[in-house]
CSV table of C-alpha atoms and ligand atoms in Angstrom, one decimal:
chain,number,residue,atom,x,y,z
H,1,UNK,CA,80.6,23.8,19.8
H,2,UNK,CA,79.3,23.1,16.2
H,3,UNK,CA,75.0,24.1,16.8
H,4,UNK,CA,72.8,23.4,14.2
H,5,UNK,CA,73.8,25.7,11.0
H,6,UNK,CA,77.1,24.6,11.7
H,7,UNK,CA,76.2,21.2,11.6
H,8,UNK,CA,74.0,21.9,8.7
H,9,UNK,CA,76.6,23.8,6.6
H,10,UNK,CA,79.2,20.4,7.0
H,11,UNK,CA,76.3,18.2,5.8
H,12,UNK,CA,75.6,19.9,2.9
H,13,UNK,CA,79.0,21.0,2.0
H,14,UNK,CA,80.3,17.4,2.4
H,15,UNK,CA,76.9,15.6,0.3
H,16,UNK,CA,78.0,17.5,-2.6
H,17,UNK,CA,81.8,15.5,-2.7
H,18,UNK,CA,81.4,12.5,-1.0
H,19,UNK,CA,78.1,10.5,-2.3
H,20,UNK,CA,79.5,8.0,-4.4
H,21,UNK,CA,82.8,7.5,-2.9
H,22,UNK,CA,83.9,4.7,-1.3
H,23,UNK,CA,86.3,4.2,1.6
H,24,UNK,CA,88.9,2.8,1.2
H,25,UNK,CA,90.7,2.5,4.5
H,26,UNK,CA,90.1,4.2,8.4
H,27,UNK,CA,93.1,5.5,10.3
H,28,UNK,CA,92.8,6.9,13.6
H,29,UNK,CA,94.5,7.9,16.9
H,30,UNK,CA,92.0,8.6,18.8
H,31,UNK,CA,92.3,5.9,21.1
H,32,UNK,CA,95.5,6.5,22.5
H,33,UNK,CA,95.1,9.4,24.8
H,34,UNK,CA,91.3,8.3,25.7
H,35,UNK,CA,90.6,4.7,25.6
H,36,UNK,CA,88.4,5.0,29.2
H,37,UNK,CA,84.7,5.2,29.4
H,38,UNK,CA,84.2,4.9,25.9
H,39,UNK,CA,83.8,1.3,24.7
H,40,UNK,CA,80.9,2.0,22.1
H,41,UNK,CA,83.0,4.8,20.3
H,42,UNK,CA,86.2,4.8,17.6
H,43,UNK,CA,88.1,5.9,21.2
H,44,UNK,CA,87.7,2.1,22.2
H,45,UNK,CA,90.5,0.3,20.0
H,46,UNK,CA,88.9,-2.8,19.9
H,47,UNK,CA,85.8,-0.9,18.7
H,48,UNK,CA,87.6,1.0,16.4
H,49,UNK,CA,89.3,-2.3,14.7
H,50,UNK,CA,85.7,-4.0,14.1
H,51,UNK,CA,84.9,-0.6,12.6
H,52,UNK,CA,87.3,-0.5,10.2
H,53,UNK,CA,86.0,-4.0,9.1
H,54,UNK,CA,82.7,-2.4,8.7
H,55,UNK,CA,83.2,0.4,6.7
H,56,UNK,CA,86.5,-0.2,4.5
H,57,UNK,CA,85.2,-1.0,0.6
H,58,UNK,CA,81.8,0.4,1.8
H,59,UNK,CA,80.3,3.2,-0.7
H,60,UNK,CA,78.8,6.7,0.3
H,61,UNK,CA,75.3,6.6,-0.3
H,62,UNK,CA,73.7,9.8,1.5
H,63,UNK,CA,74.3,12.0,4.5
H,64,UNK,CA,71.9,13.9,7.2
H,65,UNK,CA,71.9,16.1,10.1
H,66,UNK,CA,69.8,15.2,13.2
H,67,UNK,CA,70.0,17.8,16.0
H,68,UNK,CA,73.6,18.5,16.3
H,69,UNK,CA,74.8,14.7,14.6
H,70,UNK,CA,75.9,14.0,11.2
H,71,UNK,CA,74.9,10.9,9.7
H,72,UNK,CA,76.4,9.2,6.9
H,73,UNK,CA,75.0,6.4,5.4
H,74,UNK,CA,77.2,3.7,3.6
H,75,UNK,CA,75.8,1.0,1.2
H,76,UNK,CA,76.3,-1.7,3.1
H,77,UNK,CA,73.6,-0.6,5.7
H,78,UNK,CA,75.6,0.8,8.3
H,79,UNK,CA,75.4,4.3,9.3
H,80,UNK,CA,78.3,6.3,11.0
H,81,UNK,CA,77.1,8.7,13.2
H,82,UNK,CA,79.5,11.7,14.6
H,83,UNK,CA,78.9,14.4,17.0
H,84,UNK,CA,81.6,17.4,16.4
H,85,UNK,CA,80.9,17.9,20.4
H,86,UNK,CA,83.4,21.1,21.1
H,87,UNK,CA,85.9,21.8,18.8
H,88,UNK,CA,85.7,18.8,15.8
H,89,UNK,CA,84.8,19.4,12.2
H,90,UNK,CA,84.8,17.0,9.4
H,91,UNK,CA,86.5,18.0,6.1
H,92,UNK,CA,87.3,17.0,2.7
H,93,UNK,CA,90.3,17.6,0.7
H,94,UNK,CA,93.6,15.9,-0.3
H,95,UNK,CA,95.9,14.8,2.4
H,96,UNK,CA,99.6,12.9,3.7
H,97,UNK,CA,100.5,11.0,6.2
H,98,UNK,CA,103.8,12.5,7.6
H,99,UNK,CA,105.7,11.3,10.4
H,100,UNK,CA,106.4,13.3,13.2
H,101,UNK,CA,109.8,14.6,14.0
H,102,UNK,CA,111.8,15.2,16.6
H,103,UNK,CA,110.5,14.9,19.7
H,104,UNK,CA,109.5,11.6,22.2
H,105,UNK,CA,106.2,11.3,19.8
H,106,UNK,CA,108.6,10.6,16.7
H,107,UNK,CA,106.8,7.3,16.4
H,108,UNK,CA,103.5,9.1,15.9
H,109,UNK,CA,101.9,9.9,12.7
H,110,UNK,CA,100.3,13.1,11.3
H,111,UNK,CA,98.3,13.9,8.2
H,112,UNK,CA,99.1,17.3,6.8
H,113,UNK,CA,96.8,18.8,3.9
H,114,UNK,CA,98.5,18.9,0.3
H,115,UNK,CA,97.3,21.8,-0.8
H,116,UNK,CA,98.0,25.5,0.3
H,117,UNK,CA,94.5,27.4,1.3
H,118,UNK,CA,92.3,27.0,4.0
H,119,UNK,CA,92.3,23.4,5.0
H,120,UNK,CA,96.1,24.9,6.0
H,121,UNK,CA,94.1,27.1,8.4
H,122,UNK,CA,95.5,26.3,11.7
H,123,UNK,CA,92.3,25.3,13.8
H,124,UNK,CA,92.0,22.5,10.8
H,125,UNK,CA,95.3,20.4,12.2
H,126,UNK,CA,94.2,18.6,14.9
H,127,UNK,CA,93.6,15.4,12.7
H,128,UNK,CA,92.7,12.3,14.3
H,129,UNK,CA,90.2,10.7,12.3
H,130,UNK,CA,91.0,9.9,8.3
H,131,UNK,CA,88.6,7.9,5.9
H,132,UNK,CA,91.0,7.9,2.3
H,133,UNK,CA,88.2,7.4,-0.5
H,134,UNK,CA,87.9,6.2,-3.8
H,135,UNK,CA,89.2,9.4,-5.6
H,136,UNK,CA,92.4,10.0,-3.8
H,137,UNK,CA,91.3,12.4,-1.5
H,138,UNK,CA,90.0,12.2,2.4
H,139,UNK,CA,87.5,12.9,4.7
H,140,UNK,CA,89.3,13.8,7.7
H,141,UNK,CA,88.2,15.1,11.5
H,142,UNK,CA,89.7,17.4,13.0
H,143,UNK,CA,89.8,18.1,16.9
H,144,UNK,CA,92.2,20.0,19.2
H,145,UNK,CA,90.4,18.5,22.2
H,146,UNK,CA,89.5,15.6,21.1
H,147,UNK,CA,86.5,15.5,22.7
H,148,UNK,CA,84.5,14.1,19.1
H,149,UNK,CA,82.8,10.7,19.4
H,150,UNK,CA,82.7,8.5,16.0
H,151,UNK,CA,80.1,5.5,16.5
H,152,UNK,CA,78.4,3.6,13.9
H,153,UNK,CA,75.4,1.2,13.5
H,154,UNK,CA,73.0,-0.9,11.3
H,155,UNK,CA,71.4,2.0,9.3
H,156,UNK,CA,67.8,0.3,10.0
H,157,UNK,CA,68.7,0.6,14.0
H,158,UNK,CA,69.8,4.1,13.6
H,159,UNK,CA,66.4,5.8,15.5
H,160,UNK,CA,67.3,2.9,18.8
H,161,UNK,CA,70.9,4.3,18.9
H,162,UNK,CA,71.4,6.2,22.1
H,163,UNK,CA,72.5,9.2,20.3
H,164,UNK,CA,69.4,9.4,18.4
H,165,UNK,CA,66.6,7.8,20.1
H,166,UNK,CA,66.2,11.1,23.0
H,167,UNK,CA,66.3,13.7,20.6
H,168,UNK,CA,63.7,16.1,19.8
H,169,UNK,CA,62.2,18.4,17.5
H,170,UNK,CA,63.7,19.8,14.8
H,171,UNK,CA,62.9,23.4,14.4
H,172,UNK,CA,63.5,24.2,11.3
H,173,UNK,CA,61.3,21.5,10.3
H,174,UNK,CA,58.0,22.1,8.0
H,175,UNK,CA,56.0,20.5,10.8
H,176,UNK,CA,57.3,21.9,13.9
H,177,UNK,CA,54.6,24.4,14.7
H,178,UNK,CA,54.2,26.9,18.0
H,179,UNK,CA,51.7,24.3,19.6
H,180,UNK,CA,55.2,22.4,19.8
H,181,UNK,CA,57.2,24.3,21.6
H,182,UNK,CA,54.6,26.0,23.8
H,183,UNK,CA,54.1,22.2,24.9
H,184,UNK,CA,58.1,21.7,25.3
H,185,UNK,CA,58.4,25.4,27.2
H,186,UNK,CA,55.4,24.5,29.3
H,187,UNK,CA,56.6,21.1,30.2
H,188,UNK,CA,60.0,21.6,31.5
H,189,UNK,CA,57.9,23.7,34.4
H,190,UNK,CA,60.8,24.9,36.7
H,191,UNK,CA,64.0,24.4,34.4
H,192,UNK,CA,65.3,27.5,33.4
H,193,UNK,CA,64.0,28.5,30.0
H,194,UNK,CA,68.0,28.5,29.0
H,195,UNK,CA,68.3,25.2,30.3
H,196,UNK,CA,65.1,24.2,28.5
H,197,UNK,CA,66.5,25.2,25.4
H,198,UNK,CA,69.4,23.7,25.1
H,199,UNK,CA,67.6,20.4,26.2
H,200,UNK,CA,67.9,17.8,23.4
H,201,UNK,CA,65.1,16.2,24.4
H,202,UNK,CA,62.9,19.0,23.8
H,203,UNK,CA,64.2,21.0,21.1
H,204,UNK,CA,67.2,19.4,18.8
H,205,UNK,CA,70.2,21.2,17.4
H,206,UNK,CA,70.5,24.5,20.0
H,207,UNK,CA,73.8,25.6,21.8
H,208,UNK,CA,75.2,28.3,24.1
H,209,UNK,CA,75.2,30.7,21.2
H,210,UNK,CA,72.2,30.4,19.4
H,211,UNK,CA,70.0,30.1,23.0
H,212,UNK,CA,72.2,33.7,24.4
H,213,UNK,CA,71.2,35.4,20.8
H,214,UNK,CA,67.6,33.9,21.1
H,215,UNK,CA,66.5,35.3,24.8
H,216,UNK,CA,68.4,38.4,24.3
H,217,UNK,CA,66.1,39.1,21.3
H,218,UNK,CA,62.9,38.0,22.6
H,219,UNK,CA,63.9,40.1,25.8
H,220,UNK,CA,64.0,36.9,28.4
H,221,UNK,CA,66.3,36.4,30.8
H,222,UNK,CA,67.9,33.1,31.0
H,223,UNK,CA,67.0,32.3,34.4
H,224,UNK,CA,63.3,32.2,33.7
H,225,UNK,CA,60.8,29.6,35.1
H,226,UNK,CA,59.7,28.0,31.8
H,227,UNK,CA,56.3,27.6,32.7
H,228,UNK,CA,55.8,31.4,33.7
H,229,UNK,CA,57.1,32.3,30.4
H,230,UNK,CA,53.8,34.5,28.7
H,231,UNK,CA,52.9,32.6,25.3
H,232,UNK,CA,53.4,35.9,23.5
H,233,UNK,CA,57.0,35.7,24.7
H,234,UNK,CA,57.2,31.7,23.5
H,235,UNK,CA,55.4,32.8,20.1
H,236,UNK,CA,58.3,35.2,19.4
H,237,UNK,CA,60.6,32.9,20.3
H,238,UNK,CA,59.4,30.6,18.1
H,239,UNK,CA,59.8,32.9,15.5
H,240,UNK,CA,63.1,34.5,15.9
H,241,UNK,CA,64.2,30.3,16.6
H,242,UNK,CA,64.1,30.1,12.8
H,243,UNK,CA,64.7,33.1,11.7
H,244,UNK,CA,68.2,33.3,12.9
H,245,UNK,CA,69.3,29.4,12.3
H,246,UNK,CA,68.2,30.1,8.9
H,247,UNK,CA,70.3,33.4,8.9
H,248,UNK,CA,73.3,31.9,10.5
H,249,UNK,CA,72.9,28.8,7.5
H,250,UNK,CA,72.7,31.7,4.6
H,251,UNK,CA,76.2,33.1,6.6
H,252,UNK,CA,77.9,29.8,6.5
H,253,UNK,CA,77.0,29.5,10.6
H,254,UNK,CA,79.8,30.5,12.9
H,255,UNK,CA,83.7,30.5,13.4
H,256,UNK,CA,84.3,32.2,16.5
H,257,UNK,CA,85.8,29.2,18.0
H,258,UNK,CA,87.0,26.0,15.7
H,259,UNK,CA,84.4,25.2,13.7
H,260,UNK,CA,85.1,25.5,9.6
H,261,UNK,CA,83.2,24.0,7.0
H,262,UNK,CA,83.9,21.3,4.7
H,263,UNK,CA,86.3,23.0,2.7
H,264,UNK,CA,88.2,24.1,6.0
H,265,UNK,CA,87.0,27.6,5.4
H,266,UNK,CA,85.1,30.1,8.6
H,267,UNK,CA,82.0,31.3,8.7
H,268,UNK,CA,80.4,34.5,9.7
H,269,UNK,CA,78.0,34.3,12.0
H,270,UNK,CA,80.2,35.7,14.8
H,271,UNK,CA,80.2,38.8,13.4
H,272,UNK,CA,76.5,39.3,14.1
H,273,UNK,CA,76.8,38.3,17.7
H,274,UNK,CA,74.5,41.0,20.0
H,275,UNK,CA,75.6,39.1,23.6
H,276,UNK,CA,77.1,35.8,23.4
H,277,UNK,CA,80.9,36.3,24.4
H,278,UNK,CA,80.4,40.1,24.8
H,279,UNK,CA,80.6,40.2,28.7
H,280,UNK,CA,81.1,43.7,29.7
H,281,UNK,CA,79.9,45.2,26.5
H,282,UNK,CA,76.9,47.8,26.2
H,283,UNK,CA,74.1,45.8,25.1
H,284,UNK,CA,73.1,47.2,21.3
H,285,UNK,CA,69.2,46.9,21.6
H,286,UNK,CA,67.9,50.5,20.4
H,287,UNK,CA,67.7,52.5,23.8
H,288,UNK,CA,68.8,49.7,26.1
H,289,UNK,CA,71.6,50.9,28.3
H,290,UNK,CA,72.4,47.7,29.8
H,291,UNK,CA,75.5,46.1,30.2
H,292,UNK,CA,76.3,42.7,29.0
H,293,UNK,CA,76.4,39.4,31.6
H,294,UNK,CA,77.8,36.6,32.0
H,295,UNK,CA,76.4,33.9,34.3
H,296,UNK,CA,76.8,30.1,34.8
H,297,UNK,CA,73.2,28.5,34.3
H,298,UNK,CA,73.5,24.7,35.3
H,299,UNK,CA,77.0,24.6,34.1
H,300,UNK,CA,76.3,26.7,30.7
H,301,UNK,CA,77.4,29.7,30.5
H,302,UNK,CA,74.8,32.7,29.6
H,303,UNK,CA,75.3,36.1,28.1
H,304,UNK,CA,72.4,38.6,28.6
H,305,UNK,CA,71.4,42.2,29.4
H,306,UNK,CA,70.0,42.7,32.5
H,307,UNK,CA,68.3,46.0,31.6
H,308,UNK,CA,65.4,44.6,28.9
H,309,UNK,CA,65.8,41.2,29.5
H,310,UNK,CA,63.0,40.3,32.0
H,311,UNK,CA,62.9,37.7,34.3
H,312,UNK,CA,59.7,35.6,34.7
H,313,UNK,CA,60.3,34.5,38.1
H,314,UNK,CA,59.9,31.8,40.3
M,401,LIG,ZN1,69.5,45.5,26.8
């Protein structure tokens, strides 16, 4: 799932082609495998025909990331807000519709990219969501699960919108300091300290990978009580927090599953993985001889060593 520098990398790969553009017309198909349980999203047909009234003829004006969300705002004060969840990412190039061939879904269309290159790459098919803009060219989602959710609302309302209003701290903000997240650590008492870190409410933007790279560093083991957690252990935390969302930003964040940037191109932060999705593997700390773990943690799954990662129990 697309964490933070992922999320990052889309938004500033797509601010530097879209601002400016306008949208010209919506297509999507989301709704017709999943219309159930999702009435406030593009899934909901109904919902999705209103949003088409919105946004068609509406310009680009600006786009953001909050926690794991990207924003983007439209100049007629509406805001659309999309969460890659686990296997979307948005992209921008020059696309066709096509018709499918063959088979019982012959009455279905596809949009297939005009140009060869990496927008040809096959995790960047999965199209379900098209905006065509001003200057011939699309923004387009794609999603082999289809698990994405495409909302939107009045730009002013934006911080009441349920996926906005619960989320927390940003941490590669200026003004998140230690104090912060010794408070967040602290106050999620007997949550495991993996759990509390993926908590949205607490800390926005972190995922299964960056939380497994995090602890192994910092040498805590993701079943931890938070609040036994020594505040040398949350200081380094805090530290290594940033360092390595800034690192996996400066390496274009990670492709080991679906995710590609704007352009439809991988990252390569998964070639600097120490323990997430290296089960069985000798864990490479300096004179650790540990042996890489897997375990379920409230329905997460963790990677850690069980050699230098301690556990501060319970
Ligand atoms: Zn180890």
């Amino acid at each position: 799932m697309p964490e933070l520098p992922e999320v990052h990398t889309t938004v500033e790969g797509l601010k530097k082609v879209l601002i400016g553009k306008t949208i010209k017309t919506v297509w999507s198909d989301y709704y017709v495998a999943t219309a159930h349980g999702e009435r406030q999203t593009i899934k909901n047909k109904k919902y999705f025909e209103a949003f088409k009234k919105k946004v068609t003829g509406s310009k680009i004006i600006g786009l953001e990331r909050r926690g794991k969300n990207i924003l983007i705002h439209l100049s007629n004060k509406y805001t659309f807000i999309i969460h890659m969840k686990m296997t979307g990412h948005l992209m921008y190039g020059k696309y066709r519709k096509a018709a499918r061939s063959k088979n019982l879904e012959s009455r279905k269309e596809i949009w297939k990219a005009e140009e060869k290159g990496p927008l040809q790459d096959p995790y960047n098919r999965f199209l379900h969501f098209v905006c065509s803009l001003s200057d011939g060219k699309h923004l387009v989602l794609s999603d082999t699960r289809k698990f994405a959710s495409i909302t939107i609302t009045e730009t002013k309302n934006l911080h009441l919108h349920e996926s906005i209003r619960n989320l927390g701290h940003e941490p590669l903000d200026p003004k998140f300091k230690l104090e912060k997240l010794l408070e967040i650590i602290k106050a999620r008492k007997s949550m495991p300290i993996k759990s509390a870190l993926l908590d949205q409410s607490g800390i926005a933007g972190i995922g299964n990978i960056y939380s497994d790279e995090i602890l192994w560093k910092v040498g805590v083991h993701p079943l931890s009580k938070s609040s036994n957690i020594p505040n040398k252990k949350i200081r380094e935390t805090y530290d290594f927090m940033r360092k390595i969302l800034k690192f996996s930003i400066n390496k274009g964040g990670d492709s080991k599953s679906d995710y590609r940037n704007a352009l439809g191109e991988k990252g390569s932060f998964q070639n600097f993985h120490k323990v997430y999705g290296k089960k069985g593997g000798k864990c490479p700390k300096k004179h650790c001889s540990g042996i890489i773990e897997r375990i379920v943690v409230r329905g997460r799954s963790a990677h850690f060593c069980p050699k230098h990662q301690i556990k501060y129990g319970y």
